[in-house]
PDB file of C-alpha atoms in Angstrom:
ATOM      1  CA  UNK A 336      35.700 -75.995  51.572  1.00 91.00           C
ATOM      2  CA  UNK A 337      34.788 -72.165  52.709  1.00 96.00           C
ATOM      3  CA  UNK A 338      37.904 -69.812  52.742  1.00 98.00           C
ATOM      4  CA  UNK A 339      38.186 -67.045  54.730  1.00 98.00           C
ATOM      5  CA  UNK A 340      40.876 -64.172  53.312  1.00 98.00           C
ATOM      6  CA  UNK A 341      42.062 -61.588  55.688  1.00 98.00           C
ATOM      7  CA  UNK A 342      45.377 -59.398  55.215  1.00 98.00           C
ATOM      8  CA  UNK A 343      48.575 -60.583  56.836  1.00 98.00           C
ATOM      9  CA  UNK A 344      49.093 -57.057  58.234  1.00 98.00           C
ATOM     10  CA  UNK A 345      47.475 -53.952  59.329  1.00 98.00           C
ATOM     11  CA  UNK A 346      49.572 -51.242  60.470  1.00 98.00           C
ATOM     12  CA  UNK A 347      48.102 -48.025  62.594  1.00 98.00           C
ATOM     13  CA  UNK A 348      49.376 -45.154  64.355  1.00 97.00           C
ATOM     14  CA  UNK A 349      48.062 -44.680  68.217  1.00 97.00           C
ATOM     15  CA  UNK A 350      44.889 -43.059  68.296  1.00 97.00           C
ATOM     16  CA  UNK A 351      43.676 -43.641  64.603  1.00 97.00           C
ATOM     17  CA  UNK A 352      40.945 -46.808  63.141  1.00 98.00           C
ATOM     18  CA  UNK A 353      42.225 -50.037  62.378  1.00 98.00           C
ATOM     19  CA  UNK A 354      40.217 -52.112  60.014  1.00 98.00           C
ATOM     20  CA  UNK A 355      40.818 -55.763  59.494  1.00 98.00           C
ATOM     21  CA  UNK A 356      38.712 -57.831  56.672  1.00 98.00           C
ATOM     22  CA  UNK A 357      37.744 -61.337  56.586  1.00 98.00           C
ATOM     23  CA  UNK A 358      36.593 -62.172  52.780  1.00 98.00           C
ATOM     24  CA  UNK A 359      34.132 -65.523  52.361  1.00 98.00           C
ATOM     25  CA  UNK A 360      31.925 -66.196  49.569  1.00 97.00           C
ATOM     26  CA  UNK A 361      28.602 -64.674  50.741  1.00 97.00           C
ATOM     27  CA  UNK A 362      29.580 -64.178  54.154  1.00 98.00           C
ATOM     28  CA  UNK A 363      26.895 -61.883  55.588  1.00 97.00           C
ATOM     29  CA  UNK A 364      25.007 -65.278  55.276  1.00 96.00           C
ATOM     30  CA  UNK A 365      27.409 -66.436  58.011  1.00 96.00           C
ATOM     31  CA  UNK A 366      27.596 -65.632  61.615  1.00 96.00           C
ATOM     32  CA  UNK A 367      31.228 -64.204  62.201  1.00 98.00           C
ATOM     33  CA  UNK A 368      33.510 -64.502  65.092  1.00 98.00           C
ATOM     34  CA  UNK A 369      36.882 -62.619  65.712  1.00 98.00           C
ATOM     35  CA  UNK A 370      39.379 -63.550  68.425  1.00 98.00           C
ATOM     36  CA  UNK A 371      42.503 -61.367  69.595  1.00 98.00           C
ATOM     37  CA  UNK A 372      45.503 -63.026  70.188  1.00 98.00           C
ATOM     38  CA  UNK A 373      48.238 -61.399  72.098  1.00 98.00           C
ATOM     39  CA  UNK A 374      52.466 -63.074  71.514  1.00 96.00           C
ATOM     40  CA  UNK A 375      52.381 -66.021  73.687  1.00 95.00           C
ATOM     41  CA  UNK A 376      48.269 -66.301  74.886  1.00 97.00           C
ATOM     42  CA  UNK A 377      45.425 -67.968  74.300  1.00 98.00           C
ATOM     43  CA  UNK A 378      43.241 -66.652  71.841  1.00 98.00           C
ATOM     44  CA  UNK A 379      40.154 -64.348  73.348  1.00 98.00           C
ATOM     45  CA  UNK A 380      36.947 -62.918  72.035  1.00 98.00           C
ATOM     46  CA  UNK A 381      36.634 -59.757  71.311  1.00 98.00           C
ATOM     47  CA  UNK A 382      33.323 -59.807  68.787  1.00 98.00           C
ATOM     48  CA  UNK A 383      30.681 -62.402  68.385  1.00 97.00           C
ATOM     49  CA  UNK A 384      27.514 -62.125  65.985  1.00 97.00           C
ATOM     50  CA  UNK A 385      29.311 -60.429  63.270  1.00 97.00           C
ATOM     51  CA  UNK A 386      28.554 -56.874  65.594  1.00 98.00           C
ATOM     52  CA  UNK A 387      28.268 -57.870  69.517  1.00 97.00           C
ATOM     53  CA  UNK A 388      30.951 -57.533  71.827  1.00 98.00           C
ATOM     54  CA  UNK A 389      31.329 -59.340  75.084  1.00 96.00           C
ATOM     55  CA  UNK A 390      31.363 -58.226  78.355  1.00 96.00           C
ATOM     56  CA  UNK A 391      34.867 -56.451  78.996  1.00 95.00           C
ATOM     57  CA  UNK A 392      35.850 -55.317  75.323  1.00 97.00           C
ATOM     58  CA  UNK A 393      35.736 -52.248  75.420  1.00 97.00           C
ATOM     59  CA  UNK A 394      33.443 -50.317  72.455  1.00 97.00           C
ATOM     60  CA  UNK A 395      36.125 -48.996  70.165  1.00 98.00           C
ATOM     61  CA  UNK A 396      36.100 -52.960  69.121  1.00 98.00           C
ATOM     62  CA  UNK A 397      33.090 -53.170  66.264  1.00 98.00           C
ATOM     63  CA  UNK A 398      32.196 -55.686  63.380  1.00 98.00           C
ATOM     64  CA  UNK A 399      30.566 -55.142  60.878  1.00 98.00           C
ATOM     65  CA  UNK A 400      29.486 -58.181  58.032  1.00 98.00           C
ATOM     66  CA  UNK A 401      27.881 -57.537  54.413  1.00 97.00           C
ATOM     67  CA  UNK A 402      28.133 -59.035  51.268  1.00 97.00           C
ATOM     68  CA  UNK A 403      31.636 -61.084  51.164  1.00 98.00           C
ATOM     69  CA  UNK A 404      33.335 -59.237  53.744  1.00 98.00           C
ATOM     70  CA  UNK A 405      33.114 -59.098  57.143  1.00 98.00           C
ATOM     71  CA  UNK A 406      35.391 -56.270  59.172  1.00 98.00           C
ATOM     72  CA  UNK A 407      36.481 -55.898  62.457  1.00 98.00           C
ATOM     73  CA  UNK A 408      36.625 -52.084  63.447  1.00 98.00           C
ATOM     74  CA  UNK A 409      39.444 -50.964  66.256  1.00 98.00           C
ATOM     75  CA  UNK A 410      38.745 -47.154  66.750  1.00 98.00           C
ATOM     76  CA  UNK A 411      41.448 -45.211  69.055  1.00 98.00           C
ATOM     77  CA  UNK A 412      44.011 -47.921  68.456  1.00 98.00           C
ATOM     78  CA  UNK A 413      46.418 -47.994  71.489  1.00 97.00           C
ATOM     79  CA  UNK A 414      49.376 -49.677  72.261  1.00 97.00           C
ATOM     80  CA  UNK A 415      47.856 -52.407  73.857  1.00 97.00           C
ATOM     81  CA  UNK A 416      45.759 -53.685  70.765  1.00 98.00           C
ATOM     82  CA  UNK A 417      48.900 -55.349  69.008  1.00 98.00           C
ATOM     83  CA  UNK A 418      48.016 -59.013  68.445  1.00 98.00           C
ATOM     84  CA  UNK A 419      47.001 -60.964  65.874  1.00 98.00           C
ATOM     85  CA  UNK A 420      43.040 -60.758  65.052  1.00 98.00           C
ATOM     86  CA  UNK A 421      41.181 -63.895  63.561  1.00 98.00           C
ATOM     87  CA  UNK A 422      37.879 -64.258  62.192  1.00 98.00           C
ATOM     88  CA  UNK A 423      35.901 -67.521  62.539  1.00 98.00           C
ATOM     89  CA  UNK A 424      32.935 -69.146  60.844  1.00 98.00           C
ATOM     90  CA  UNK A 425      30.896 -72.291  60.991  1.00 96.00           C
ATOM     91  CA  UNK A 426      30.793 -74.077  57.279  1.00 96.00           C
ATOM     92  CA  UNK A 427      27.695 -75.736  57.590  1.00 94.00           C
ATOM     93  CA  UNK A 428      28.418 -77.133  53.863  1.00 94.00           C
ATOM     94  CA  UNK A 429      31.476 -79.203  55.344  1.00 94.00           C
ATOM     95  CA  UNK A 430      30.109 -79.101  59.117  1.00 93.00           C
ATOM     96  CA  UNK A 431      33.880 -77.576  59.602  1.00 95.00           C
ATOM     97  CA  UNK A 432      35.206 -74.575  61.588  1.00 97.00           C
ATOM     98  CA  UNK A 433      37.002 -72.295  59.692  1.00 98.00           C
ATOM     99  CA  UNK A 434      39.409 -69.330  60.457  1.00 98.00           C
ATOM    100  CA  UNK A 435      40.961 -66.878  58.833  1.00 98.00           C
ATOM    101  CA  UNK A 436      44.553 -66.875  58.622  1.00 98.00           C
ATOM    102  CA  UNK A 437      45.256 -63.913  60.871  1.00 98.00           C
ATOM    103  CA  UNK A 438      46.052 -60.730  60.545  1.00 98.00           C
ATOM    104  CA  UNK A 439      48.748 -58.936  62.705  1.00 98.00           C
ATOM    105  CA  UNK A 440      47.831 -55.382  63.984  1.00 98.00           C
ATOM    106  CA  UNK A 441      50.896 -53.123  64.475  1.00 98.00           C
ATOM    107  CA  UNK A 442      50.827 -49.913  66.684  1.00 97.00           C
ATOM    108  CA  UNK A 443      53.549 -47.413  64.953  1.00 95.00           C
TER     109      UNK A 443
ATOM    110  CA  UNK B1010      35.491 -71.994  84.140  1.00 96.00           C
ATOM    111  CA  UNK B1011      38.652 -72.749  83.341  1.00 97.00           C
ATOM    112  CA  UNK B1012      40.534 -75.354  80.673  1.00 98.00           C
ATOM    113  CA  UNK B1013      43.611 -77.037  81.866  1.00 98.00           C
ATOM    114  CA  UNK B1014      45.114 -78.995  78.711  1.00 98.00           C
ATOM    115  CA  UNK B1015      47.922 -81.554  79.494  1.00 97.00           C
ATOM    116  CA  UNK B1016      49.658 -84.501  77.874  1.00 97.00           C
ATOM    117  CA  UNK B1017      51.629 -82.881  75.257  1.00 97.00           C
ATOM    118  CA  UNK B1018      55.565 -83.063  74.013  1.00 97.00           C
ATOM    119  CA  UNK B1019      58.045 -85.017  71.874  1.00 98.00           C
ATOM    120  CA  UNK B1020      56.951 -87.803  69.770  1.00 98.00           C
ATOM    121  CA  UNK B1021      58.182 -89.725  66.861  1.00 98.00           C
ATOM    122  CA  UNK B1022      56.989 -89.735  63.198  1.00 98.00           C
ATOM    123  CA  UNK B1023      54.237 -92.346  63.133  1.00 97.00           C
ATOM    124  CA  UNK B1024      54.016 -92.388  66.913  1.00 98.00           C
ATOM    125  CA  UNK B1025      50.573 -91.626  69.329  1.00 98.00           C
ATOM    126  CA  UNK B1026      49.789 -89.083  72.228  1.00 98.00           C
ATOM    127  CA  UNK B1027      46.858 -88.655  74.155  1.00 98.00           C
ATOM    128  CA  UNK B1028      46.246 -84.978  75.102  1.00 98.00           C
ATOM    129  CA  UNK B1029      43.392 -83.874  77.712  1.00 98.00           C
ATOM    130  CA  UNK B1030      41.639 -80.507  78.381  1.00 98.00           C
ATOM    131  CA  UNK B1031      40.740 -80.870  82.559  1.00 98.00           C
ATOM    132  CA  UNK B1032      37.265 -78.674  82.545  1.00 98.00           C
ATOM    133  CA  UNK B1033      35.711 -76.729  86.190  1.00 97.00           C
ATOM    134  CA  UNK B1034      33.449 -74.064  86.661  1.00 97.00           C
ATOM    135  CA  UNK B1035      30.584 -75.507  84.687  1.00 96.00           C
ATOM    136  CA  UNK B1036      28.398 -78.221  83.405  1.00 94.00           C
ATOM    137  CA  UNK B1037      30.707 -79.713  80.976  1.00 94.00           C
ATOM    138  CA  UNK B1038      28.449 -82.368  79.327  1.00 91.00           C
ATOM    139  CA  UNK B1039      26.156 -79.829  78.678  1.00 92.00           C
ATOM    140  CA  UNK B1040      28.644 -78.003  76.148  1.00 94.00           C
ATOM    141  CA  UNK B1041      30.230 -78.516  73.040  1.00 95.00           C
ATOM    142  CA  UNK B1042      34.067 -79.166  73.195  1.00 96.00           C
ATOM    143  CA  UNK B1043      36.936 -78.156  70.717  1.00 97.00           C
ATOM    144  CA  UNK B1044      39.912 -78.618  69.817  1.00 98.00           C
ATOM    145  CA  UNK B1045      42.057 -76.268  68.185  1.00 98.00           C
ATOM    146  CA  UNK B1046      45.797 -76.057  66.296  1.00 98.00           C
ATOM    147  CA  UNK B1047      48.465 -73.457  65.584  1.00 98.00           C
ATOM    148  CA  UNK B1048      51.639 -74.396  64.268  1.00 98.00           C
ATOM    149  CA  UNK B1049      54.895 -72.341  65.475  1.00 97.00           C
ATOM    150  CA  UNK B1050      54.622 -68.998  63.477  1.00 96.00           C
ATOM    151  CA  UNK B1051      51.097 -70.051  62.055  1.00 98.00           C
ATOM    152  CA  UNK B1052      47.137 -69.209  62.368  1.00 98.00           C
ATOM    153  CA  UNK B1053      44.538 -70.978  64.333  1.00 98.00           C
ATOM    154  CA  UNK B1054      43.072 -74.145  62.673  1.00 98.00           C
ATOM    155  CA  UNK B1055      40.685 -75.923  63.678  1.00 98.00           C
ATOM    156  CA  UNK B1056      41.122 -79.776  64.279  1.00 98.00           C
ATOM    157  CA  UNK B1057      37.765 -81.288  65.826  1.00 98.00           C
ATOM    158  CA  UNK B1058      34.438 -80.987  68.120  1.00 96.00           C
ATOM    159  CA  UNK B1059      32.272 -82.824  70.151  1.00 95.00           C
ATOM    160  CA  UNK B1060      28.863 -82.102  70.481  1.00 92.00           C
ATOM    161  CA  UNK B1061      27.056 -82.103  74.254  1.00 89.00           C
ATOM    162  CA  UNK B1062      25.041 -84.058  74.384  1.00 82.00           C
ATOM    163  CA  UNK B1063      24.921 -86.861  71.790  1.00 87.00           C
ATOM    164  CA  UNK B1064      29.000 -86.560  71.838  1.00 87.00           C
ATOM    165  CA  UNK B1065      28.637 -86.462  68.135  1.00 92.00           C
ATOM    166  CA  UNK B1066      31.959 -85.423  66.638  1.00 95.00           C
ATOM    167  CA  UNK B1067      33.654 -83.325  63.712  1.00 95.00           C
ATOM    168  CA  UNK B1068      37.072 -83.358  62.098  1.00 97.00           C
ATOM    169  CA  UNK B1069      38.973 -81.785  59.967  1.00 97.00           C
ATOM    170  CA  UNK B1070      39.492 -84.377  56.579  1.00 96.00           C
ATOM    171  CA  UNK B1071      43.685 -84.121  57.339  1.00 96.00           C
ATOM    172  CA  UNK B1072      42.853 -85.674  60.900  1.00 98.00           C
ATOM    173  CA  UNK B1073      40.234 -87.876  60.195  1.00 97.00           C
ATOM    174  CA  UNK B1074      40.870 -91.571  60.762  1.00 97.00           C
ATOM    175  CA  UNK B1075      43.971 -90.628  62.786  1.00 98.00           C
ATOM    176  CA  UNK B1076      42.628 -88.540  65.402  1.00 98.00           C
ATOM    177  CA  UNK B1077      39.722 -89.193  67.902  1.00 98.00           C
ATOM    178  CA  UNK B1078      38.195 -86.805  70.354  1.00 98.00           C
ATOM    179  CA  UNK B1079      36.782 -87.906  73.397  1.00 97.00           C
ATOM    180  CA  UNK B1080      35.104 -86.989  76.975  1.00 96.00           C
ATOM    181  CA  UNK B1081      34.900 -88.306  79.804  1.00 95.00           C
ATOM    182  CA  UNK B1082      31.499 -86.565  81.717  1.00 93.00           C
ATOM    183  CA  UNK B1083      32.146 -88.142  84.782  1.00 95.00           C
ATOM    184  CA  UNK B1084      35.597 -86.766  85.273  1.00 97.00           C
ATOM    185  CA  UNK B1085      35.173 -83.244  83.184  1.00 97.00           C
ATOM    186  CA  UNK B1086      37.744 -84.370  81.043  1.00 98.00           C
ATOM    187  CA  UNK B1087      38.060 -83.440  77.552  1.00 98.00           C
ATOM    188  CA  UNK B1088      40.464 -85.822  75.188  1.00 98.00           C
ATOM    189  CA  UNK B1089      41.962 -86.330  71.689  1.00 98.00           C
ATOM    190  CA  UNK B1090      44.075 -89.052  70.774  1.00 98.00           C
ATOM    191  CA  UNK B1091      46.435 -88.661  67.761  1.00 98.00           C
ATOM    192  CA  UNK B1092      47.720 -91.451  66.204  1.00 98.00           C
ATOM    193  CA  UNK B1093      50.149 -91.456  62.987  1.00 98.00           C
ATOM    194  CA  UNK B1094      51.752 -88.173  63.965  1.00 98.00           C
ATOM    195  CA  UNK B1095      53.338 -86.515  61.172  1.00 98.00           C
ATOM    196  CA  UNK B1096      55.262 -82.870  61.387  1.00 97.00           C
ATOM    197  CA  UNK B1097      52.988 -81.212  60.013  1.00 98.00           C
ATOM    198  CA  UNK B1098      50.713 -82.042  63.293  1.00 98.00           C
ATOM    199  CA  UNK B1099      53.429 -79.829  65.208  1.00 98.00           C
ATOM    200  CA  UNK B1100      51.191 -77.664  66.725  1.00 98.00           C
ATOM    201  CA  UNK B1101      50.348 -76.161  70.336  1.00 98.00           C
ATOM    202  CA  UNK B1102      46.919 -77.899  70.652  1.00 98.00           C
ATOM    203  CA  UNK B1103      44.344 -75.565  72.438  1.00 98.00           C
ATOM    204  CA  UNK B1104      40.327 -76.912  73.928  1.00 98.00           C
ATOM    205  CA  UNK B1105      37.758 -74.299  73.676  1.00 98.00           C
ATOM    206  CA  UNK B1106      34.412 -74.705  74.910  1.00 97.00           C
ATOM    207  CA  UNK B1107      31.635 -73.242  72.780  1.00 95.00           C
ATOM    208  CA  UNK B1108      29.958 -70.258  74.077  1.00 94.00           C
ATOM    209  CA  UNK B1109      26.117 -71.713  75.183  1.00 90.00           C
ATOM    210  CA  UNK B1110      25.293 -74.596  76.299  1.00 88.00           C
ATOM    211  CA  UNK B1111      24.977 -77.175  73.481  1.00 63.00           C
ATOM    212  CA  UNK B1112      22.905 -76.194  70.305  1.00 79.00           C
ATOM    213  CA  UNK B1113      24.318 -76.789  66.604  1.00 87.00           C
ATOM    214  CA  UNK B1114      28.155 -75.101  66.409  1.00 88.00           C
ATOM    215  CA  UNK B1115      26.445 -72.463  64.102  1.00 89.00           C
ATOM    216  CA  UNK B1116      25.304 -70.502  66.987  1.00 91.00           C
ATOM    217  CA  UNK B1117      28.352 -70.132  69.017  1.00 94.00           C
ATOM    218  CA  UNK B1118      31.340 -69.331  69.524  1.00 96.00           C
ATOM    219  CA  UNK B1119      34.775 -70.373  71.078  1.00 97.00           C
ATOM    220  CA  UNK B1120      34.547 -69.363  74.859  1.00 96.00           C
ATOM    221  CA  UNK B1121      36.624 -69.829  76.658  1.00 97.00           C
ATOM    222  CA  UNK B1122      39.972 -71.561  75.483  1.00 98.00           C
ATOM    223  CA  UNK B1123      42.773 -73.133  77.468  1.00 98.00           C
ATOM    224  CA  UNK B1124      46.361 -72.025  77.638  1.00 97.00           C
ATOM    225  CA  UNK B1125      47.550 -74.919  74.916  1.00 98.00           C
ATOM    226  CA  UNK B1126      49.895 -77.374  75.130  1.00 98.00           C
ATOM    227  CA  UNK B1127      52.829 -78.262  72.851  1.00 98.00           C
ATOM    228  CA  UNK B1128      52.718 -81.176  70.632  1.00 98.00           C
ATOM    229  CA  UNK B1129      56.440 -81.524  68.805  1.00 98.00           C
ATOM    230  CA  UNK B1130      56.844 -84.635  65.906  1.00 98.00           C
ATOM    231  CA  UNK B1131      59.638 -85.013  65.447  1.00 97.00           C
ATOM    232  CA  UNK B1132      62.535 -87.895  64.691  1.00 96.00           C
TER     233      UNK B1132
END
């Protein structure tokens, strides 16, 4: 079944870019999802479409999706933005979900 | 909108639980339904869907033939039963609806989710 790879942890100091991958076999074919997850909350959507970003994000959250990476882009990091960041895809192979495993942004 | 799960806790190895996902604020038969997993310390993994309108329905192959998702439109209730719990199905259990009202899963997204509840196998 499709695998999606991201890094178990990103660190950042306040105010630079974070930038979080999600590796898939030829995943600018797929539409990509990424969800923020702050300790002890439901999971959230922060971008949608590989690139769009829902009403409320603000716009230092970007994606970005060629080849076999996709890449969320937090620019400004703040305090605030620790969580854990997941990427999602539909494998229409398997007619599965998939996520990522997670990857855990830390502020320094 | 809002998601309201319910029905989790303690159960034995091999034992059943039925959990529900109490839907408002919109036209829940017109949406598809999810279900979602994450194991203490783990990622998010998806466990099953129903689709809108035809209530056809997905798994994931470690819950298949154990686990059945369910609605009920005229309540705006949103089930899965789990039968044959193992530990590994420890897990707070999260429903998400999918972001537009129903068309194929490959055009939406999870939105919004529930606060989870905790499902705990153990002896």
């Amino acid at each position: 079944s499709y695998v999606l790879t991201q890094p178990a942890s990103v660190s950042v100091a306040p105010g630079m870019t974070a930038r979080i991958t999600c590796g898939g076999d030829n995943i600018r074919t797929k539409n990509v999802h990424w969800y923020r997850q702050k300790a002890g909350l439901a999971p959230g959507v922060v971008i949608f479409y590989d690139v769009d970003r829902p009403s409320g994000i603000p716009e230092r959250f970007s994606g970005s999706n060629s080849g076999n990476r996709a890449t969320l882009t937090i620019s400004r990091v703040e305090a605030g933005d620790e969580a854990d960041y997941y990427c999602q895809v539909w494998d229409s192979a398997n007619d599965h979900w998939v996520f990522g495993g997670g990857t855990k942004l830390t502020v320094l | 909108v809002q998601l309201v799960e319910s029905g989790g806790g303690l159960v034995k190895p091999g034992g059943s639980l039925r959990l529900s996902c109490a839907a408002s604020g919109f036209s829940f038969d017109s949406y598809n339904m999810n279900w979602v997993r994450q194991a203490p310390g783990k990622g998010l993994q998806w466990v099953s869907s129903i689709i809108g309108r035809t209530s056809y329905t997905y798994y994931r192959e470690s819950v298949r033939g154990r686990f059945t998702i369910s609605r009920d439109s005229a309540k705006n209730v949103l089930y899965l039963e789990m039968n044959s719990l193992t530990a590994e199905d420890t897990a707070i259990y999260y429903c998400a609806r999918d972001s537009d009202i129903s068309q194929h899963p490959a055009y939406n997204w999870f939105d919004p989710w529930g606060q989870g509840t905790l499902v705990t196998v153990s002896s």
